[in-house]
Tab-separated table of C-alpha atoms in Angstrom:
chain	number	residue	atom	x	y	z
A	1	MET	CA	-16.498	80.561	27.009
A	2	SER	CA	-14.207	83.298	27.268
A	3	ALA	CA	-10.481	83.875	26.300
A	4	ILE	CA	-8.157	84.153	28.915
A	5	ARG	CA	-5.867	86.990	29.169
A	6	ALA	CA	-2.840	87.257	31.720
A	7	LEU	CA	-2.209	90.442	32.905
A	8	ALA	CA	1.597	89.891	32.927
A	9	THR	CA	4.346	86.570	32.570
A	10	THR	CA	6.566	87.445	35.732
A	11	ASP	CA	6.479	87.104	39.908
A	12	GLY	CA	8.320	88.371	42.470
A	13	SER	CA	10.857	86.447	44.466
A	14	GLY	CA	10.093	84.233	47.319
A	15	ALA	CA	11.109	84.127	50.795
A	16	PRO	CA	14.855	83.881	51.462
A	17	ALA	CA	16.304	80.324	51.472
A	18	LEU	CA	18.006	78.776	54.286
A	19	PRO	CA	21.734	78.055	54.856
A	20	ASN	CA	22.572	74.449	52.942
A	21	LEU	CA	22.907	73.118	56.313
A	22	PRO	CA	23.507	69.194	56.505
A	23	PRO	CA	19.645	67.971	58.861
A	24	PRO	CA	19.780	66.581	61.740
A	25	HIS	CA	20.138	62.916	62.412
A	26	PRO	CA	16.557	60.966	61.903
A	27	ASP	CA	16.424	59.510	65.272
A	28	ALA	CA	17.321	63.163	67.017
A	29	ALA	CA	15.326	64.303	69.668
A	30	ILE	CA	12.355	66.607	68.877
A	31	TYR	CA	11.943	69.214	71.273
A	32	SER	CA	8.851	71.993	71.823
A	33	GLU	CA	8.609	75.721	71.670
A	34	LEU	CA	5.416	77.655	72.492
A	35	ARG	CA	5.888	81.328	70.785
A	36	ALA	CA	3.463	83.772	70.339
A	37	LEU	CA	2.637	84.000	66.513
A	38	GLY	CA	3.834	87.687	65.924
A	39	ALA	CA	7.042	86.687	67.227
A	40	CYS	CA	7.873	84.331	64.436
A	41	GLU	CA	8.776	86.546	62.136
A	42	ALA	CA	12.307	85.535	62.646
A	43	ILE	CA	11.652	81.651	62.117
A	44	ARG	CA	10.062	82.771	58.437
A	45	ALA	CA	13.001	80.836	56.585
A	46	GLU	CA	12.179	77.994	58.602
A	47	TRP	CA	8.912	78.225	58.443
A	48	THR	CA	8.374	78.437	54.577
A	49	ASP	CA	11.097	75.410	54.508
A	50	LEU	CA	8.216	73.447	56.286
A	51	ALA	CA	5.615	74.432	54.590
A	52	ASP	CA	7.288	72.850	51.345
A	53	ARG	CA	7.855	69.850	53.340
A	54	ALA	CA	4.504	69.686	54.962
A	55	LEU	CA	2.524	66.263	55.327
A	56	GLU	CA	-0.577	68.078	54.282
A	57	PRO	CA	-0.302	71.255	52.748
A	58	ASN	CA	-2.216	74.386	54.259
A	59	PRO	CA	-2.316	77.971	52.612
A	60	CYS	CA	-3.778	79.525	55.869
A	61	LEU	CA	-0.622	78.051	57.760
A	62	GLU	CA	1.836	79.633	55.672
A	63	PRO	CA	3.966	82.377	57.217
A	64	GLY	CA	2.200	84.852	54.627
A	65	PHE	CA	-0.888	84.343	55.845
A	66	ALA	CA	-0.789	83.689	59.524
A	67	LEU	CA	2.010	86.589	60.000
A	68	ALA	CA	-0.153	89.319	58.491
A	69	ALA	CA	-3.096	88.214	60.735
A	70	ALA	CA	-1.192	88.645	63.316
A	71	GLN	CA	0.013	91.830	62.342
A	72	HIS	CA	-3.347	92.893	61.255
A	73	LEU	CA	-6.275	91.492	62.899
A	74	VAL	CA	-7.427	91.716	66.719
A	75	SER	CA	-8.463	88.078	66.963
A	76	PHE	CA	-5.050	86.934	66.407
A	77	ARG	CA	-3.234	88.959	68.894
A	78	ASP	CA	-3.107	86.340	71.305
A	79	ALA	CA	-2.503	83.212	68.811
A	80	GLU	CA	0.628	81.343	69.791
A	81	VAL	CA	2.277	78.112	68.102
A	82	MET	CA	3.460	75.056	68.939
A	83	LEU	CA	6.842	74.914	67.263
A	84	LEU	CA	8.247	71.118	67.085
A	85	TRP	CA	12.354	70.897	66.535
A	86	GLN	CA	14.633	68.291	65.708
A	87	GLY	CA	17.985	68.446	67.175
A	88	ASP	CA	19.736	70.401	69.388
A	89	PRO	CA	17.913	73.472	70.599
A	90	ALA	CA	21.452	75.260	70.444
A	91	SER	CA	22.413	73.848	67.204
A	92	GLU	CA	22.385	75.238	63.943
A	93	ARG	CA	21.200	71.979	62.676
A	94	ARG	CA	18.154	71.859	64.074
A	95	ARG	CA	14.963	71.455	61.782
A	96	LEU	CA	11.664	73.135	62.296
A	97	VAL	CA	9.639	69.590	61.907
A	98	GLY	CA	6.299	70.730	62.910
A	99	LEU	CA	3.777	73.759	63.866
A	100	VAL	CA	0.542	73.491	65.979
A	101	PRO	CA	-1.358	76.671	65.928
A	102	CYS	CA	-2.755	77.432	69.941
A	103	ARG	CA	-3.260	79.963	72.229
A	104	THR	CA	-3.143	79.571	76.212
A	105	ARG	CA	-5.841	80.226	78.558
A	106	ARG	CA	-5.490	81.751	81.853
A	107	HIS	CA	-7.633	80.604	84.726
A	108	LEU	CA	-7.881	82.183	87.907
A	109	LEU	CA	-8.842	79.095	89.780
A	110	ALA	CA	-7.038	76.333	87.377
A	111	SER	CA	-4.190	75.502	85.525
A	112	ASP	CA	-3.856	77.115	82.539
A	113	THR	CA	-5.335	75.121	79.404
A	114	LEU	CA	-3.724	74.669	75.736
A	115	GLU	CA	-6.269	75.040	73.211
A	116	GLY	CA	-6.349	75.400	69.490
A	117	PHE	CA	-7.134	78.342	67.919
A	118	ALA	CA	-10.320	78.979	65.706
A	119	ASP	CA	-11.166	81.878	63.383
A	120	PRO	CA	-13.296	82.063	60.533
A	121	ARG	CA	-10.716	83.289	58.532
A	122	LEU	CA	-8.902	80.044	58.803
A	123	LEU	CA	-10.566	78.207	56.416
A	124	ASN	CA	-7.946	75.243	57.328
A	125	GLY	CA	-6.948	74.557	60.868
A	126	THR	CA	-4.303	71.313	59.716
A	127	PRO	CA	-1.263	71.936	61.586
A	128	LEU	CA	2.343	71.478	59.367
A	129	LEU	CA	3.969	68.353	60.161
A	130	ASP	CA	6.963	67.486	58.307
A	131	ARG	CA	5.865	64.678	55.780
A	132	THR	CA	9.117	62.393	56.712
A	133	PHE	CA	8.803	63.497	60.993
A	134	ALA	CA	5.014	63.376	61.496
A	135	VAL	CA	4.795	60.612	63.870
A	136	PRO	CA	7.458	61.952	66.074
A	137	ALA	CA	6.866	65.137	65.594
A	138	LEU	CA	2.969	64.543	66.891
A	139	ALA	CA	4.223	62.566	69.347
A	140	ALA	CA	5.934	65.362	71.039
A	141	PHE	CA	2.913	67.704	70.551
A	142	LEU	CA	0.633	65.572	72.474
A	143	ARG	CA	3.417	64.784	75.116
A	144	ASP	CA	3.762	68.830	75.098
A	145	TRP	CA	-0.344	69.348	75.510
A	146	ARG	CA	-0.662	66.505	78.152
A	147	GLY	CA	2.428	68.087	79.879
A	148	ARG	CA	0.853	71.688	79.965
A	149	SER	CA	-2.537	71.195	79.988
A	150	HIS	CA	-5.499	70.622	82.839
A	151	ALA	CA	-6.269	67.929	83.434
A	152	ALA	CA	-10.087	68.439	82.449
A	153	GLY	CA	-9.260	70.095	79.491
A	154	ALA	CA	-9.465	69.226	76.039
A	155	PHE	CA	-7.935	70.445	72.656
A	156	SER	CA	-9.598	71.150	69.085
A	157	LEU	CA	-8.737	71.912	65.662
A	158	SER	CA	-11.486	72.694	63.276
A	159	GLY	CA	-11.170	73.138	59.530
A	160	ILE	CA	-9.255	69.554	59.477
A	161	ASP	CA	-10.114	67.280	56.701
A	162	PRO	CA	-11.502	63.847	58.066
A	163	ALA	CA	-9.620	61.942	55.047
A	164	GLY	CA	-6.789	63.902	54.856
A	165	ALA	CA	-3.322	62.396	56.068
A	166	PHE	CA	-2.626	64.744	59.016
A	167	ALA	CA	-6.403	63.084	60.581
A	168	THR	CA	-5.312	59.473	59.699
A	169	THR	CA	-1.587	59.675	61.275
A	170	LEU	CA	-3.200	61.308	64.924
A	171	ALA	CA	-5.762	59.121	64.965
A	172	ARG	CA	-2.786	56.367	65.051
A	173	VAL	CA	-0.411	58.005	67.013
A	174	ALA	CA	-3.078	59.453	69.723
A	175	ASP	CA	-4.103	56.201	71.023
A	176	GLY	CA	-0.418	54.999	72.159
A	177	HIS	CA	-0.160	58.378	74.022
A	178	GLY	CA	-3.594	58.365	76.409
A	179	VAL	CA	-5.451	60.412	73.838
A	180	VAL	CA	-9.215	59.948	72.764
A	181	VAL	CA	-9.625	61.863	69.504
A	182	GLY	CA	-13.071	62.860	68.870
A	183	TRP	CA	-14.536	64.303	65.480
A	184	GLN	CA	-17.430	67.146	64.805
A	185	PRO	CA	-18.251	67.786	61.055
A	186	LEU	CA	-18.725	71.267	60.314
A	187	ILE	CA	-21.801	71.955	58.682
A	188	GLY	CA	-20.220	72.619	54.422
A	189	ARG	CA	-22.679	74.833	52.574
A	190	ARG	CA	-22.031	74.774	48.846
A	191	LEU	CA	-22.661	78.010	46.629
A	192	GLU	CA	-25.484	77.925	45.159
A	193	LEU	CA	-24.502	77.900	41.478
A	194	PRO	CA	-27.377	78.606	38.513
A	195	PRO	CA	-27.727	75.798	36.194
A	196	THR	CA	-24.718	75.707	33.189
A	197	ALA	CA	-27.843	76.438	30.672
A	198	ARG	CA	-28.369	79.442	32.821
A	199	ILE	CA	-24.938	80.399	32.716
A	200	ALA	CA	-24.739	80.028	29.054
A	201	SER	CA	-27.183	82.166	28.612
A	202	SER	CA	-26.009	84.890	30.794
A	203	ASP	CA	-22.555	84.803	28.957
A	204	GLU	CA	-24.476	85.311	25.521
A	205	THR	CA	-26.575	88.583	26.969
A	206	LEU	CA	-23.036	89.921	28.016
A	207	ARG	CA	-21.598	89.283	25.048
A	208	ASP	CA	-24.244	91.077	22.997
A	209	LYS	CA	-23.436	94.237	25.306
A	210	GLY	CA	-19.580	94.266	24.948
A	211	ARG	CA	-16.183	92.287	24.888
A	212	LEU	CA	-16.204	89.872	27.861
A	213	VAL	CA	-12.528	88.773	28.901
A	214	LEU	CA	-11.685	86.601	31.959
A	215	ALA	CA	-8.101	88.661	33.469
A	216	GLU	CA	-5.951	86.834	35.623
A	217	ALA	CA	-2.781	88.792	37.336
A	218	THR	CA	0.413	86.669	37.439
A	219	ASN	CA	3.135	89.748	38.733
A	220	GLN	CA	2.829	91.381	41.971
A	221	ALA	CA	2.224	94.678	40.158
A	222	ASP	CA	-0.856	93.544	38.660
A	223	ARG	CA	-1.945	91.844	41.847
A	224	ARG	CA	-2.137	94.455	43.885
A	225	ASP	CA	-4.239	96.159	41.510
A	226	ALA	CA	-6.472	92.860	40.714
A	227	VAL	CA	-7.013	93.317	44.645
A	228	GLU	CA	-7.868	96.999	44.546
A	229	ILE	CA	-10.691	96.144	42.016
A	230	LEU	CA	-12.491	93.403	44.275
A	231	LEU	CA	-12.521	95.858	47.056
A	232	ALA	CA	-13.594	98.319	44.786
A	233	ILE	CA	-16.437	95.752	43.616
A	234	GLU	CA	-17.772	94.883	47.117
A	235	ALA	CA	-17.906	98.514	48.288
A	236	SER	CA	-19.840	99.646	45.173
A	237	GLY	CA	-22.813	97.627	46.387
A	238	SER	CA	-24.795	96.838	49.584
A	239	ARG	CA	-22.213	96.133	51.905
A	240	GLY	CA	-20.658	99.364	51.340
A	241	ARG	CA	-23.655	101.203	51.686
A	242	ALA	CA	-24.007	99.342	55.386
A	243	GLY	CA	-20.775	100.045	56.008
A	244	LYS	CA	-19.496	96.225	55.875
A	245	ALA	CA	-17.646	96.221	53.112
A	246	THR	CA	-13.700	95.100	53.509
A	247	LEU	CA	-12.686	98.186	51.946
A	248	GLN	CA	-14.290	100.523	54.917
A	249	ASP	CA	-12.484	97.960	57.995
A	250	THR	CA	-9.242	99.547	58.315
A	251	ARG	CA	-7.697	96.141	60.031
A	252	GLU	CA	-9.039	94.038	57.111
A	253	VAL	CA	-8.128	95.660	54.210
A	254	GLY	CA	-4.782	95.410	55.794
A	255	PHE	CA	-4.733	91.794	56.127
A	256	LEU	CA	-6.253	91.358	52.814
A	257	ARG	CA	-3.540	93.588	51.029
A	258	SER	CA	-0.682	91.964	52.865
A	259	MET	CA	-1.613	88.292	52.710
A	260	SER	CA	-2.278	88.790	49.358
A	261	ARG	CA	1.104	90.161	48.618
A	262	ASP	CA	2.928	87.699	50.419
A	263	LEU	CA	1.179	84.764	49.221
A	264	GLY	CA	1.522	85.670	45.348
A	265	ARG	CA	5.455	85.949	46.187
A	266	GLN	CA	5.048	82.227	46.503
A	267	LYS	CA	2.484	81.473	43.831
A	268	LEU	CA	-0.352	80.694	46.601
A	269	CYS	CA	-2.594	83.374	45.660
A	270	ARG	CA	-5.114	83.950	42.304
A	271	VAL	CA	-6.883	86.963	41.772
A	272	ALA	CA	-8.940	86.764	39.000
A	273	VAL	CA	-11.283	89.661	37.113
A	274	LEU	CA	-14.284	89.425	34.598
A	275	VAL	CA	-13.838	92.480	32.738
A	276	LEU	CA	-16.755	93.786	30.288
A	277	ASP	CA	-15.555	96.747	27.756
A	278	ASP	CA	-12.784	97.007	30.027
A	279	ARG	CA	-15.287	97.584	33.167
A	280	PRO	CA	-14.503	95.077	35.905
A	281	ILE	CA	-18.455	93.015	36.708
A	282	ALA	CA	-16.807	90.855	38.883
A	283	ALA	CA	-13.419	89.569	41.030
A	284	ALA	CA	-12.725	86.470	43.380
A	285	LEU	CA	-9.364	85.570	45.543
A	286	THR	CA	-7.858	82.455	45.775
A	287	ILE	CA	-5.360	80.505	47.824
A	288	GLY	CA	-3.468	77.674	48.078
A	289	LYS	CA	-2.402	75.783	44.687
A	290	GLY	CA	-1.736	72.221	43.433
A	291	ALA	CA	-4.938	70.143	43.431
A	292	SER	CA	-6.870	72.322	45.268
A	293	CYS	CA	-7.179	76.099	46.163
A	294	TRP	CA	-9.898	77.962	48.620
A	295	LEU	CA	-11.999	80.825	47.646
A	296	TYR	CA	-11.087	83.273	50.392
A	297	HIS	CA	-13.090	86.046	48.550
A	298	GLY	CA	-15.682	86.680	46.034
A	299	VAL	CA	-17.737	89.651	44.913
A	300	GLY	CA	-19.747	90.753	41.710
A	301	ASP	CA	-21.312	93.729	40.244
A	302	GLU	CA	-25.056	94.286	41.616
A	303	ALA	CA	-25.207	96.382	38.759
A	304	HIS	CA	-25.632	93.249	36.682
A	305	ALA	CA	-26.766	91.333	39.297
A	306	ALA	CA	-29.351	89.401	37.174
A	307	LEU	CA	-26.917	87.695	34.702
A	308	GLU	CA	-24.937	86.458	38.078
A	309	PRO	CA	-21.117	87.659	37.323
A	310	LEU	CA	-19.644	85.449	40.266
A	311	PRO	CA	-21.097	82.254	39.257
A	312	MET	CA	-19.773	82.916	35.641
A	313	LEU	CA	-16.529	84.198	36.740
A	314	LEU	CA	-15.795	80.915	38.834
A	315	ALA	CA	-17.250	78.728	35.804
A	316	MET	CA	-14.468	80.523	33.827
A	317	MET	CA	-11.445	80.124	36.353
A	318	ARG	CA	-12.966	76.346	36.310
A	319	LYS	CA	-12.839	76.090	32.591
A	320	ALA	CA	-9.807	77.462	32.839
A	321	ALA	CA	-7.709	75.060	35.338
A	322	PRO	CA	-10.363	71.728	34.993
A	323	SER	CA	-8.240	69.570	37.136
A	324	ARG	CA	-7.843	72.338	39.878
A	325	GLN	CA	-10.830	72.303	42.574
A	326	ILE	CA	-12.140	75.517	44.190
A	327	LEU	CA	-12.973	74.467	48.135
A	328	LEU	CA	-15.314	76.441	49.757
A	329	PRO	CA	-15.422	77.388	53.593
A	330	GLY	CA	-16.473	74.249	55.343
A	331	GLY	CA	-14.488	72.033	53.018
A	332	LEU	CA	-16.621	71.341	50.453
A	333	PRO	CA	-15.714	71.773	46.928
A	334	LEU	CA	-17.398	74.057	44.202
A	335	PHE	CA	-17.302	71.713	41.604
A	336	GLY	CA	-17.618	68.368	42.479
A	337	ALA	CA	-19.491	65.791	44.356
A	338	ARG	CA	-18.122	65.190	47.734
A	339	ASP	CA	-20.347	65.918	50.420
A	340	GLU	CA	-18.350	65.034	53.427
A	341	ALA	CA	-17.122	68.729	55.044
A	342	PHE	CA	-14.074	69.671	56.351
A	343	GLY	CA	-14.473	69.424	60.506
A	344	THR	CA	-13.253	69.996	63.984
A	345	ILE	CA	-10.800	67.037	66.237
A	346	THR	CA	-11.025	67.485	69.680
A	347	LEU	CA	-8.113	65.625	72.141
A	348	THR	CA	-9.639	64.763	75.035
A	349	ARG	CA	-7.261	62.388	78.166
A	350	ARG	CA	-8.169	59.234	78.492
A	351	PRO	CA	-9.107	58.725	82.006
A	352	GLN	CA	-6.330	56.776	84.036
A	353	GLN	CA	-7.671	53.934	86.349
A	354	PRO	CA	-5.961	54.233	89.941
A	355	MET	CA	-3.906	51.157	91.007
A	356	ARG	CA	-5.998	49.195	93.268
A	357	ARG	CA	-3.920	48.664	96.157
A	358	PRO	CA	-4.996	45.799	98.697
A	359	ALA	CA	-6.008	48.409	101.496
A	360	ASP	CA	-8.382	50.173	98.834
A	361	LEU	CA	-10.247	46.619	97.717
A	362	ALA	CA	-10.952	46.164	101.650
A	363	ILE	CA	-12.117	49.826	102.543
A	364	ARG	CA	-14.662	48.896	99.552
A	365	MET	CA	-15.728	45.730	100.631
A	366	HIS	CA	-16.321	47.020	103.978
A	367	GLU	CA	-18.751	49.781	102.440
A	368	ARG	CA	-20.466	46.736	100.264
A	369	LEU	CA	-21.315	44.604	103.213
A	370	ALA	CA	-22.168	47.723	105.689
A	371	ARG	CA	-24.854	48.820	102.994
A	372	ALA	CA	-25.938	45.164	102.289
A	373	LEU	CA	-26.480	44.664	106.333
A	374	PHE	CA	-28.276	47.967	106.879
A	375	ARG	CA	-31.860	48.674	105.523
A	376	PRO	CA	-33.507	51.768	106.025
A	377	ARG	CA	-37.293	51.331	107.789
A	378	PRO	CA	-39.823	51.888	105.168
A	379	ALA	CA	-41.725	55.102	106.014
A	380	ALA	CA	-45.267	54.814	107.843
A	381	ILE	CA	-48.065	55.128	106.029
A	382	ASP	CA	-51.077	57.293	107.440
A	383	GLY	CA	-54.540	56.159	106.567
């Protein structure tokens, strides 16, 4: 469909490596710590290491995404994370084996509650759990949550894959800790792509107008330039005229630039641009790596709207990496037949039955006997 051109072939360095310390004993106790998200910069190396060992990877809980959100976005200011450490808290050998996004809700006349943190930018809310110690880490989290939360409280995590390893492990562990797992599917919407024949026709029309190229940035400098192109295309259209473009929001644009830069260092951010005779007409930014990635932002030049440049760009990206699925907000794949979207998991305490003492049973029998012997007189009927 089009030639694939890489803008460069080198990349920046990743996060600093952890010191080569022996891991804690597999049976070491797991301790929980509730920490403000913005205060987690000091554990970036441990956090990055956990993300590499995660039971279920989640680019939205990588340090590059979450710390950028805490720095720039108001809705993440009160976010916290529960850190699960294996080993003595005072030991240098302790290891981070879990990270769960949450926040504390303060109540005037009731105990504080610990709740999951939901934000539309958090496309995937799956906690990070060490794949080797996922079960004890989850058990430690459930114990801590039950100890901190009000009896009527619930804990929700949105953007969870029902078929994923996290959901499966949680369902197995929760029952043994007196926790009921509820499930509410999200309403996932597919991006309405034009038929393949129409994309091919648009491709021919654009090629008649000039040279059509898919350009993808592979180093930090070109990735930064590609992000600016994406922002400029969006701002030149109707969103820009309405004052709603990302470039017109200081916080949003700061987050997008910082997030794409930090994730780019770890090869977790991909920015592709569709170019017609050296003029960009569409751009898309995805996050994640491996078998699937998330479409975080995509725009097309409205001057070529009739030829649908963004769907064409996405189709070309798919052709360039056919084994890699592009996921949409809600969890549905851009290409594929899966119909089950991601959803929200809700944890609630299982009501505990009070122990029945002989005195309690006697009182209950006395009340029932009194109700059986006393019958109210029927009301009189006039007439």
